[in-house]
C-alpha cells in the first residue's frame, strides 16, 4: 500500500508539472510581421522552406479562404528555441462527401461547422508545425508548444469555440520526442503513411531509374504508361509562365479535388503563381498536353534533400478514355527530383498502390489530437485507437544488389 501511494503521488506530481506554465517565454501573433523576424530566421535557417519567412508571408497572400494563420516564437530569455506554425480551419458539411453531388447530409452546409486549431500546415504533408533551433531541449519545447496551443485556443473563444486541437504529421522520432503530450490528455493516432522513394545517388536521369528496375516493372512502365501516353499524342513539359496558366491549373485541380471525400480546404487560383514565385528554380510545374489542351499537372518542389511531388490535377474525362495522365505525371515529378539532386521523393499518402509500384516505401506518420471538453476528450481517446488506415501493398520493383545476388 505504501508503494502504491508513492507511485500515485509521483504520477500526480508529474501531471502537475506537465500542466504548469512553461519556464520558457512565448510570443504569439495573428500575423507573421508582428513577430521578431530575425529571431524566426535564426531558428529556421537551413531548414524546410515551409518554415521560412518567405513562405509565411506568401501563405498570408494565397491561403485558402477557410484557413487563418497563427504564429509563435518560443524563447529562453532572448534566445529563440523554436518557431511554431499554426492554422485555424473552419470546416463544415459542405466539405464532406462528393463535391459534385450534393447529398441531404451536405445540404446542412455551414449550419454544422467546426473550428479546428492545427499545429502544422494542411497544405503539405509532413511535420511543418514546430521548427527547433539546433541544440534545443525538445521535450521542454514540446511542453511550451502545448501552452501556445492552449493560449491560442482560449483567445479564439472571441471568434467562436475552437473545440479540436491537432498536431499533424509526426514521424517516429517526433512522436517519441513529444510523448509527454499523453500526460496533457492528447491522444495519438497513426494516419495513412507518406509514400517515399529513396533516390540512388548514382541516378542522373530517369533512364537510370528505369534501368534499376527488374524487367517486369520496367516493361510495365514503358508499355502501360509511356507508350500509351505517347500514342495518345500527349506530351509533358515544364511551364515557365505559371500566372498565365493559373486558371487552367485551377480547373484541373478542382476536377480532382471535388471528388475527394474530405476537403478541409480549397486552394485559390492565386496559389499556383504564388507558390512558383517562392521557390524560383526549386518549384517546377509540369503539364501534360494534347495539342493546345492541357490534360493535367503536377507540382515538384525541392526542399533540401527532399523533393515533394504533390498538388496533382488532371482532366478526369480524358483519363477515363485510357490516357495514363496520373501515372505519367508521377514519372515527370520523379525525373525532376533526380534533376534537383534530391535524395528522396515524398509522394504523399493517396493512391498507395501505384506509388508502391514506383518503388516507394511507407513512412509512418502520426497525429496528436485533443478535444477541449474533458468528457468528449475521454471519448475521443479510445476512439482514436479504432481508426484504421489503408495498408500500402508491398512490391519489389528494383533489381537485387550484387551483394544480395551473390549471397543467394
Short mmCIF file of C-alpha atoms in Angstrom, two decimals:
data_model
loop_
_atom_site.label_atom_id
_atom_site.label_comp_id
_atom_site.label_asym_id
_atom_site.label_seq_id
_atom_site.Cartn_x
_atom_site.Cartn_y
_atom_site.Cartn_z
CA UNK A 1 0.00 0.00 0.00
CA UNK A 2 2.83 2.37 0.87
CA UNK A 3 4.45 1.69 -2.50
CA UNK A 4 1.12 2.31 -4.28
CA UNK A 5 0.71 5.65 -2.52
CA UNK A 6 4.24 6.60 -3.52
CA UNK A 7 3.59 5.71 -7.16
CA UNK A 8 0.31 7.65 -7.16
CA UNK A 9 1.99 10.68 -5.61
CA UNK A 10 4.73 10.53 -8.27
CA UNK A 11 2.10 10.38 -11.01
CA UNK A 12 0.21 13.34 -9.57
CA UNK A 13 3.43 15.35 -9.24
CA UNK A 14 4.29 14.59 -12.88
CA UNK A 15 0.79 15.58 -14.01
CA UNK A 16 1.05 18.83 -12.04
CA UNK A 17 4.48 19.54 -13.57
CA UNK A 18 3.21 18.96 -17.10
CA UNK A 19 0.18 21.18 -16.55
CA UNK A 20 2.11 24.06 -15.05
CA UNK A 21 3.29 27.03 -17.08
CA UNK A 22 6.35 26.52 -19.19
CA UNK A 23 9.53 28.21 -17.91
CA UNK A 24 10.12 29.43 -21.47
CA UNK A 25 8.89 32.71 -22.96
CA UNK A 26 6.17 32.73 -25.62
CA UNK A 27 5.37 35.33 -28.29
CA UNK A 28 2.13 34.65 -30.21
CA UNK A 29 0.93 36.58 -33.26
CA UNK A 30 -2.03 36.74 -35.62
CA UNK A 31 0.19 38.00 -38.44
CA UNK A 32 3.74 36.98 -39.21
CA UNK A 33 5.00 40.58 -39.34
CA UNK A 34 4.11 41.01 -35.65
CA UNK A 35 6.92 38.66 -34.59
CA UNK A 36 10.67 39.25 -34.43
CA UNK A 37 11.55 38.16 -37.98
CA UNK A 38 15.28 37.97 -37.31
CA UNK A 39 14.73 35.56 -34.42
CA UNK A 40 12.46 33.49 -36.66
CA UNK A 41 15.24 33.36 -39.26
CA UNK A 42 17.73 32.33 -36.57
CA UNK A 43 15.61 29.29 -35.74
CA UNK A 44 14.59 28.30 -39.27
CA UNK A 45 17.82 28.98 -41.20
CA UNK A 46 18.80 26.00 -43.33
CA UNK A 47 15.61 24.10 -42.51
CA UNK A 48 12.44 23.44 -44.50
CA UNK A 49 11.13 26.01 -46.99
CA UNK A 50 7.76 25.66 -45.27
CA UNK A 51 9.23 27.27 -42.13
CA UNK A 52 10.90 30.15 -43.97
CA UNK A 53 9.92 33.80 -43.60
CA UNK A 54 9.26 33.93 -47.35
CA UNK A 55 6.74 31.09 -47.15
CA UNK A 56 4.91 32.57 -44.13
CA UNK A 57 4.46 35.91 -45.90
CA UNK A 58 3.35 34.23 -49.11
CA UNK A 59 0.91 32.00 -47.25
CA UNK A 60 -0.92 35.03 -45.92
CA UNK A 61 -1.41 36.16 -49.52
CA UNK A 62 -2.56 32.89 -51.13
CA UNK A 63 -4.10 30.99 -48.21
CA UNK A 64 -7.43 29.18 -48.65
CA UNK A 65 -10.40 31.25 -47.53
CA UNK A 66 -11.22 28.98 -44.57
CA UNK A 67 -7.70 28.93 -43.09
CA UNK A 68 -6.19 31.56 -40.82
CA UNK A 69 -2.55 31.50 -39.81
CA UNK A 70 -1.20 31.92 -36.29
CA UNK A 71 2.47 32.04 -35.30
CA UNK A 72 4.60 31.75 -32.18
CA UNK A 73 8.21 32.05 -31.10
CA UNK A 74 9.40 30.11 -28.07
CA UNK A 75 12.47 31.53 -26.35
CA UNK A 76 14.67 31.09 -23.32
CA UNK A 77 15.20 34.71 -22.40
CA UNK A 78 16.40 36.36 -25.61
CA UNK A 79 17.49 33.05 -27.17
CA UNK A 80 14.91 31.68 -29.62
CA UNK A 81 14.39 27.91 -29.31
CA UNK A 82 11.53 27.15 -31.67
CA UNK A 83 9.17 28.58 -34.27
CA UNK A 84 5.56 27.37 -34.32
CA UNK A 85 3.26 27.49 -37.36
CA UNK A 86 -0.46 27.06 -36.76
CA UNK A 87 -3.65 27.22 -38.79
CA UNK A 88 -7.25 27.65 -37.71
CA UNK A 89 -9.51 25.76 -40.10
CA UNK A 90 -13.24 26.40 -40.38
CA UNK A 91 -14.84 23.18 -41.63
CA UNK A 92 -18.47 22.29 -42.30
CA UNK A 93 -20.52 19.62 -44.02
CA UNK A 94 -20.09 21.13 -47.49
CA UNK A 95 -16.51 19.84 -47.30
CA UNK A 96 -17.51 16.22 -46.71
CA UNK A 97 -18.59 13.77 -49.43
CA UNK A 98 -18.60 14.17 -53.19
CA UNK A 99 -18.39 17.87 -54.01
CA UNK A 100 -20.28 17.49 -57.30
CA UNK A 101 -23.28 15.56 -56.00
CA UNK A 102 -24.97 17.28 -53.08
CA UNK A 103 -26.39 14.85 -50.54
CA UNK A 104 -29.03 15.56 -47.89
CA UNK A 105 -26.15 15.42 -45.44
CA UNK A 106 -24.29 18.21 -47.27
CA UNK A 107 -27.38 20.41 -47.59
CA UNK A 108 -26.98 21.25 -43.92
CA UNK A 109 -23.84 23.01 -45.13
CA UNK A 110 -22.37 25.59 -42.80
CA UNK A 111 -25.15 25.03 -40.25
CA UNK A 112 -22.97 22.24 -38.84
CA UNK A 113 -19.48 23.66 -38.60
CA UNK A 114 -16.35 23.32 -36.50
CA UNK A 115 -13.19 25.33 -35.89
CA UNK A 116 -10.05 23.24 -35.61
CA UNK A 117 -6.67 24.50 -34.40
CA UNK A 118 -3.90 22.75 -36.31
CA UNK A 119 -0.23 22.83 -35.37
CA UNK A 120 1.22 22.26 -38.82
CA UNK A 121 0.42 23.01 -42.43
CA UNK A 122 -2.66 21.44 -44.02
CA UNK A 123 -1.35 22.30 -47.49
CA UNK A 124 1.57 19.88 -47.32
CA UNK A 125 2.30 16.52 -45.70
CA UNK A 126 4.96 16.17 -43.03
CA UNK A 127 5.80 17.90 -39.76
CA UNK A 128 5.73 21.62 -40.52
CA UNK A 129 4.32 22.88 -37.25
CA UNK A 130 7.34 23.09 -34.94
CA UNK A 131 10.84 24.06 -36.03
CA UNK A 132 13.52 23.54 -33.38
CA UNK A 133 16.70 25.57 -33.08
CA UNK A 134 19.86 23.43 -33.01
CA UNK A 135 20.52 22.12 -29.51
CA UNK A 136 17.05 22.97 -28.14
CA UNK A 137 15.67 20.72 -25.39
CA UNK A 138 12.89 19.13 -27.44
CA UNK A 139 10.87 17.74 -24.56
CA UNK A 140 10.85 21.16 -22.90
CA UNK A 141 9.91 22.86 -26.17
CA UNK A 142 7.04 20.42 -26.78
CA UNK A 143 5.62 21.35 -23.38
CA UNK A 144 5.82 25.01 -24.41
CA UNK A 145 4.09 24.17 -27.71
CA UNK A 146 1.08 22.79 -25.84
CA UNK A 147 0.91 26.02 -23.83
CA UNK A 148 1.00 28.01 -27.08
CA UNK A 149 -1.89 25.93 -28.42
CA UNK A 150 -3.83 26.37 -25.17
CA UNK A 151 -3.39 30.14 -25.25
CA UNK A 152 -4.39 30.40 -28.91
CA UNK A 153 -7.45 28.22 -28.39
CA UNK A 154 -8.57 30.28 -25.39
CA UNK A 155 -8.09 33.56 -27.26
CA UNK A 156 -10.16 32.21 -30.16
CA UNK A 157 -13.26 32.00 -27.95
CA UNK A 158 -13.95 35.57 -29.05
CA UNK A 159 -14.42 34.32 -32.61
CA UNK A 160 -16.27 31.12 -31.62
CA UNK A 161 -15.29 27.89 -29.94
CA UNK A 162 -12.25 26.02 -31.24
CA UNK A 163 -13.00 22.57 -29.90
CA UNK A 164 -10.39 20.37 -31.51
CA UNK A 165 -6.60 20.72 -31.49
CA UNK A 166 -4.43 18.67 -33.88
CA UNK A 167 -0.65 18.38 -34.14
CA UNK A 168 -0.12 16.84 -37.54
CA UNK A 169 2.23 14.52 -39.33
CA UNK A 170 4.88 13.49 -36.81
CA UNK A 171 7.32 10.79 -37.84
CA UNK A 172 8.53 8.09 -35.44
CA UNK A 173 11.26 10.29 -33.94
CA UNK A 174 8.99 13.31 -33.38
CA UNK A 175 6.25 11.09 -31.93
CA UNK A 176 8.73 9.72 -29.39
CA UNK A 177 10.11 13.17 -28.51
CA UNK A 178 6.60 14.51 -27.87
CA UNK A 179 5.43 11.57 -25.77
CA UNK A 180 4.85 13.93 -22.81
CA UNK A 181 1.69 15.10 -24.60
CA UNK A 182 -0.05 11.96 -23.34
CA UNK A 183 0.13 13.48 -19.86
CA UNK A 184 -1.72 16.52 -21.21
CA UNK A 185 -4.69 14.46 -22.46
CA UNK A 186 -3.58 14.31 -26.10
CA UNK A 187 -4.20 11.08 -27.96
CA UNK A 188 -2.00 9.76 -30.77
CA UNK A 189 -3.34 8.13 -33.91
CA UNK A 190 -1.46 6.87 -37.00
CA UNK A 191 -2.54 8.34 -40.32
CA UNK A 192 -2.02 6.86 -43.76
CA UNK A 193 1.74 6.70 -44.38
CA UNK A 194 3.71 9.04 -46.59
CA UNK A 195 4.97 7.14 -49.63
CA UNK A 196 8.68 7.91 -50.03
CA UNK A 197 11.04 6.89 -52.82
CA UNK A 198 14.73 6.86 -51.91
CA UNK A 199 16.82 8.00 -54.89
CA UNK A 200 20.06 6.20 -55.67
CA UNK A 201 22.91 8.78 -55.78
CA UNK A 202 24.10 7.05 -58.97
CA UNK A 203 20.91 8.03 -60.82
CA UNK A 204 21.44 11.03 -63.07
CA UNK A 205 18.41 10.62 -65.33
CA UNK A 206 15.03 8.95 -65.35
CA UNK A 207 16.53 6.27 -67.61
CA UNK A 208 18.96 5.40 -64.80
CA UNK A 209 15.94 4.84 -62.55
CA UNK A 210 14.28 2.64 -65.18
CA UNK A 211 17.45 0.59 -65.63
CA UNK A 212 17.49 -0.15 -61.90
CA UNK A 213 14.12 -1.91 -62.15
CA UNK A 214 13.53 -5.57 -62.91
CA UNK A 215 12.46 -6.24 -66.49
CA UNK A 216 8.88 -6.90 -65.38
CA UNK A 217 8.40 -3.47 -63.79
CA UNK A 218 10.48 -1.62 -66.39
CA UNK A 219 8.44 -3.16 -69.21
CA UNK A 220 5.20 -2.35 -67.42
CA UNK A 221 6.14 1.34 -67.14
CA UNK A 222 7.32 1.59 -70.72
CA UNK A 223 4.28 -0.14 -72.20
CA UNK A 224 1.46 0.76 -69.82
CA UNK A 225 2.50 4.35 -69.09
CA UNK A 226 4.90 5.89 -71.61
CA UNK A 227 3.74 4.06 -74.74
CA UNK A 228 0.03 4.65 -74.11
CA UNK A 229 0.66 8.25 -73.19
CA UNK A 230 2.75 8.94 -76.30
CA UNK A 231 0.31 7.13 -78.58
CA UNK A 232 -2.46 9.46 -77.40
CA UNK A 233 -0.47 12.36 -78.81
CA UNK A 234 0.18 13.80 -75.37
CA UNK A 235 3.45 15.39 -74.23
CA UNK A 236 4.99 16.56 -70.96
CA UNK A 237 6.54 19.99 -70.47
CA UNK A 238 7.52 22.33 -67.65
CA UNK A 239 5.73 25.69 -67.78
CA UNK A 240 7.64 28.91 -67.22
CA UNK A 241 4.77 31.41 -67.03
CA UNK A 242 2.65 29.93 -64.26
CA UNK A 243 0.49 33.04 -63.87
CA UNK A 244 -0.89 32.72 -67.41
CA UNK A 245 -1.81 29.08 -66.72
CA UNK A 246 -3.31 29.71 -63.27
CA UNK A 247 -6.97 29.34 -64.27
CA UNK A 248 -6.26 26.16 -66.25
CA UNK A 249 -4.37 24.66 -63.31
CA UNK A 250 -7.22 25.64 -61.00
CA UNK A 251 -9.80 23.92 -63.20
CA UNK A 252 -7.77 20.69 -63.29
CA UNK A 253 -7.12 20.87 -59.55
CA UNK A 254 -10.84 21.27 -58.83
CA UNK A 255 -11.66 18.35 -61.16
CA UNK A 256 -9.74 16.06 -58.80
CA UNK A 257 -10.33 17.95 -55.55
CA UNK A 258 -14.14 17.92 -55.87
CA UNK A 259 -14.12 14.10 -55.86
CA UNK A 260 -12.25 13.85 -52.56
CA UNK A 261 -14.29 12.52 -49.64
CA UNK A 262 -12.89 15.16 -47.29
CA UNK A 263 -11.86 18.64 -48.44
CA UNK A 264 -10.57 20.56 -45.39
CA UNK A 265 -9.59 23.46 -47.68
CA UNK A 266 -9.80 24.54 -51.30
CA UNK A 267 -6.81 26.31 -52.83
CA UNK A 268 -7.44 29.60 -54.69
CA UNK A 269 -6.12 30.13 -58.23
CA UNK A 270 -3.61 32.68 -56.88
CA UNK A 271 -1.86 29.81 -55.08
CA UNK A 272 -0.15 28.43 -58.19
CA UNK A 273 1.83 31.53 -59.26
CA UNK A 274 2.37 32.38 -55.59
CA UNK A 275 4.00 29.02 -54.87
CA UNK A 276 6.03 29.12 -58.08
CA UNK A 277 7.45 32.56 -57.27
CA UNK A 278 8.56 31.34 -53.84
CA UNK A 279 10.92 28.66 -54.96
CA UNK A 280 12.40 30.15 -58.15
CA UNK A 281 14.12 27.12 -59.70
CA UNK A 282 13.13 24.94 -56.74
CA UNK A 283 9.46 24.84 -57.77
CA UNK A 284 8.63 23.31 -61.17
CA UNK A 285 5.14 22.67 -62.55
CA UNK A 286 4.86 20.08 -65.31
CA UNK A 287 1.78 19.87 -67.52
CA UNK A 288 0.54 17.10 -69.76
CA UNK A 289 -0.61 18.46 -73.14
CA UNK A 290 -2.56 17.08 -76.03
CA UNK A 291 -2.06 19.78 -78.66
CA UNK A 292 -3.36 23.01 -77.11
CA UNK A 293 -5.35 21.13 -74.49
CA UNK A 294 -3.81 20.81 -71.03
CA UNK A 295 -4.74 17.41 -69.57
CA UNK A 296 -3.07 17.61 -66.18
CA UNK A 297 -0.30 19.00 -64.00
CA UNK A 298 1.90 18.19 -61.01
CA UNK A 299 4.00 20.38 -58.71
CA UNK A 300 7.59 19.38 -57.88
CA UNK A 301 9.20 21.27 -55.01
CA UNK A 302 12.79 20.94 -53.79
CA UNK A 303 13.02 21.21 -50.01
CA UNK A 304 16.59 20.44 -49.03
CA UNK A 305 17.32 16.78 -49.80
CA UNK A 306 13.61 16.04 -50.24
CA UNK A 307 11.51 16.62 -53.34
CA UNK A 308 7.75 16.95 -52.87
CA UNK A 309 5.55 15.61 -55.68
CA UNK A 310 2.11 16.97 -54.86
CA UNK A 311 -0.88 19.12 -55.86
CA UNK A 312 -1.74 16.97 -58.83
CA UNK A 313 -4.70 17.76 -61.05
CA UNK A 314 -5.94 16.16 -64.26
CA UNK A 315 -8.84 16.01 -66.69
CA UNK A 316 -10.89 13.06 -65.45
CA UNK A 317 -12.77 12.78 -68.74
CA UNK A 318 -9.50 12.36 -70.65
CA UNK A 319 -8.20 9.90 -68.05
CA UNK A 320 -11.36 7.81 -68.45
CA UNK A 321 -10.51 7.32 -72.15
CA UNK A 322 -7.40 5.39 -71.10
CA UNK A 323 -4.71 8.09 -71.25
CA UNK A 324 -2.44 7.38 -68.20
CA UNK A 325 -2.17 11.05 -67.23
CA UNK A 326 -1.76 10.49 -63.49
CA UNK A 327 0.96 7.87 -63.79
CA UNK A 328 2.87 9.84 -66.42
CA UNK A 329 2.83 12.93 -64.19
CA UNK A 330 4.26 10.91 -61.30
CA UNK A 331 7.20 9.95 -63.51
CA UNK A 332 7.65 13.58 -64.58
CA UNK A 333 7.99 14.57 -60.93
CA UNK A 334 10.36 11.67 -60.27
CA UNK A 335 12.57 12.79 -63.16
CA UNK A 336 12.51 16.35 -61.77
CA UNK A 337 13.53 15.12 -58.31
CA UNK A 338 16.57 13.42 -59.86
CA UNK A 339 17.38 16.65 -61.74
CA UNK A 340 17.06 18.58 -58.45
CA UNK A 341 19.74 16.32 -56.97
CA UNK A 342 17.48 15.25 -54.11
CA UNK A 343 17.95 12.08 -52.06
CA UNK A 344 14.26 11.22 -51.65
CA UNK A 345 10.85 11.97 -53.14
CA UNK A 346 7.83 12.45 -50.89
CA UNK A 347 4.77 11.38 -52.90
CA UNK A 348 2.18 11.76 -50.12
CA UNK A 349 -0.42 9.36 -48.81
CA UNK A 350 -3.00 8.83 -51.54
CA UNK A 351 -3.01 6.27 -54.39
CA UNK A 352 -0.76 3.95 -52.38
CA UNK A 353 -0.60 1.10 -54.93
CA UNK A 354 0.81 2.99 -57.96
CA UNK A 355 3.33 4.70 -55.70
CA UNK A 356 4.40 1.38 -54.22
CA UNK A 357 4.92 0.12 -57.78
CA UNK A 358 7.29 3.04 -58.35
CA UNK A 359 9.44 1.69 -55.52
CA UNK A 360 8.09 3.87 -52.71
CA UNK A 361 8.08 2.60 -49.15
CA UNK A 362 5.64 3.76 -46.44
CA UNK A 363 6.89 6.22 -43.83
CA UNK A 364 4.65 6.13 -40.73
CA UNK A 365 3.04 9.41 -39.66
CA UNK A 366 1.06 10.26 -36.53
CA UNK A 367 -1.31 12.97 -35.33
CA UNK A 368 -1.82 14.16 -31.76
CA UNK A 369 -5.45 15.12 -31.08
CA UNK A 370 -7.25 16.72 -28.16
CA UNK A 371 -10.83 17.95 -27.62
CA UNK A 372 -11.38 20.93 -25.34
CA UNK A 373 -14.28 19.28 -23.50
CA UNK A 374 -12.89 16.81 -20.92
CA UNK A 375 -15.78 14.34 -21.29
CA UNK A 376 -15.65 14.36 -25.10
CA UNK A 377 -11.88 14.09 -24.93
CA UNK A 378 -12.24 10.98 -22.79
CA UNK A 379 -14.47 9.52 -25.50
CA UNK A 380 -12.06 10.61 -28.24
CA UNK A 381 -9.00 8.82 -26.89
CA UNK A 382 -10.31 5.21 -27.16
CA UNK A 383 -11.99 6.00 -30.49
CA UNK A 384 -8.63 7.02 -31.93
CA UNK A 385 -7.35 3.53 -31.38
CA UNK A 386 -10.03 2.16 -33.72
CA UNK A 387 -9.03 4.34 -36.66
CA UNK A 388 -7.89 2.09 -39.48
CA UNK A 389 -5.90 3.25 -42.47
CA UNK A 390 -5.27 1.60 -45.79
CA UNK A 391 -2.17 -0.57 -45.77
CA UNK A 392 0.09 0.01 -48.79
CA UNK A 393 0.80 -3.11 -50.85
CA UNK A 394 4.34 -4.46 -50.98
CA UNK A 395 6.23 -4.65 -54.26
CA UNK A 396 9.88 -5.34 -55.07
CA UNK A 397 10.47 -3.45 -58.33
CA UNK A 398 14.25 -3.00 -58.05
CA UNK A 399 16.92 -5.44 -59.09
CA UNK A 400 18.76 -7.17 -56.28
CA UNK A 401 22.06 -5.57 -55.37
CA UNK A 402 25.14 -7.59 -56.48
CA UNK A 403 25.96 -8.48 -52.86
CA UNK A 404 22.39 -9.75 -52.32
CA UNK A 405 22.51 -11.79 -55.52
CA UNK A 406 25.85 -13.31 -54.56
CA UNK A 407 24.54 -14.34 -51.18
CA UNK A 408 21.78 -16.47 -52.69
#
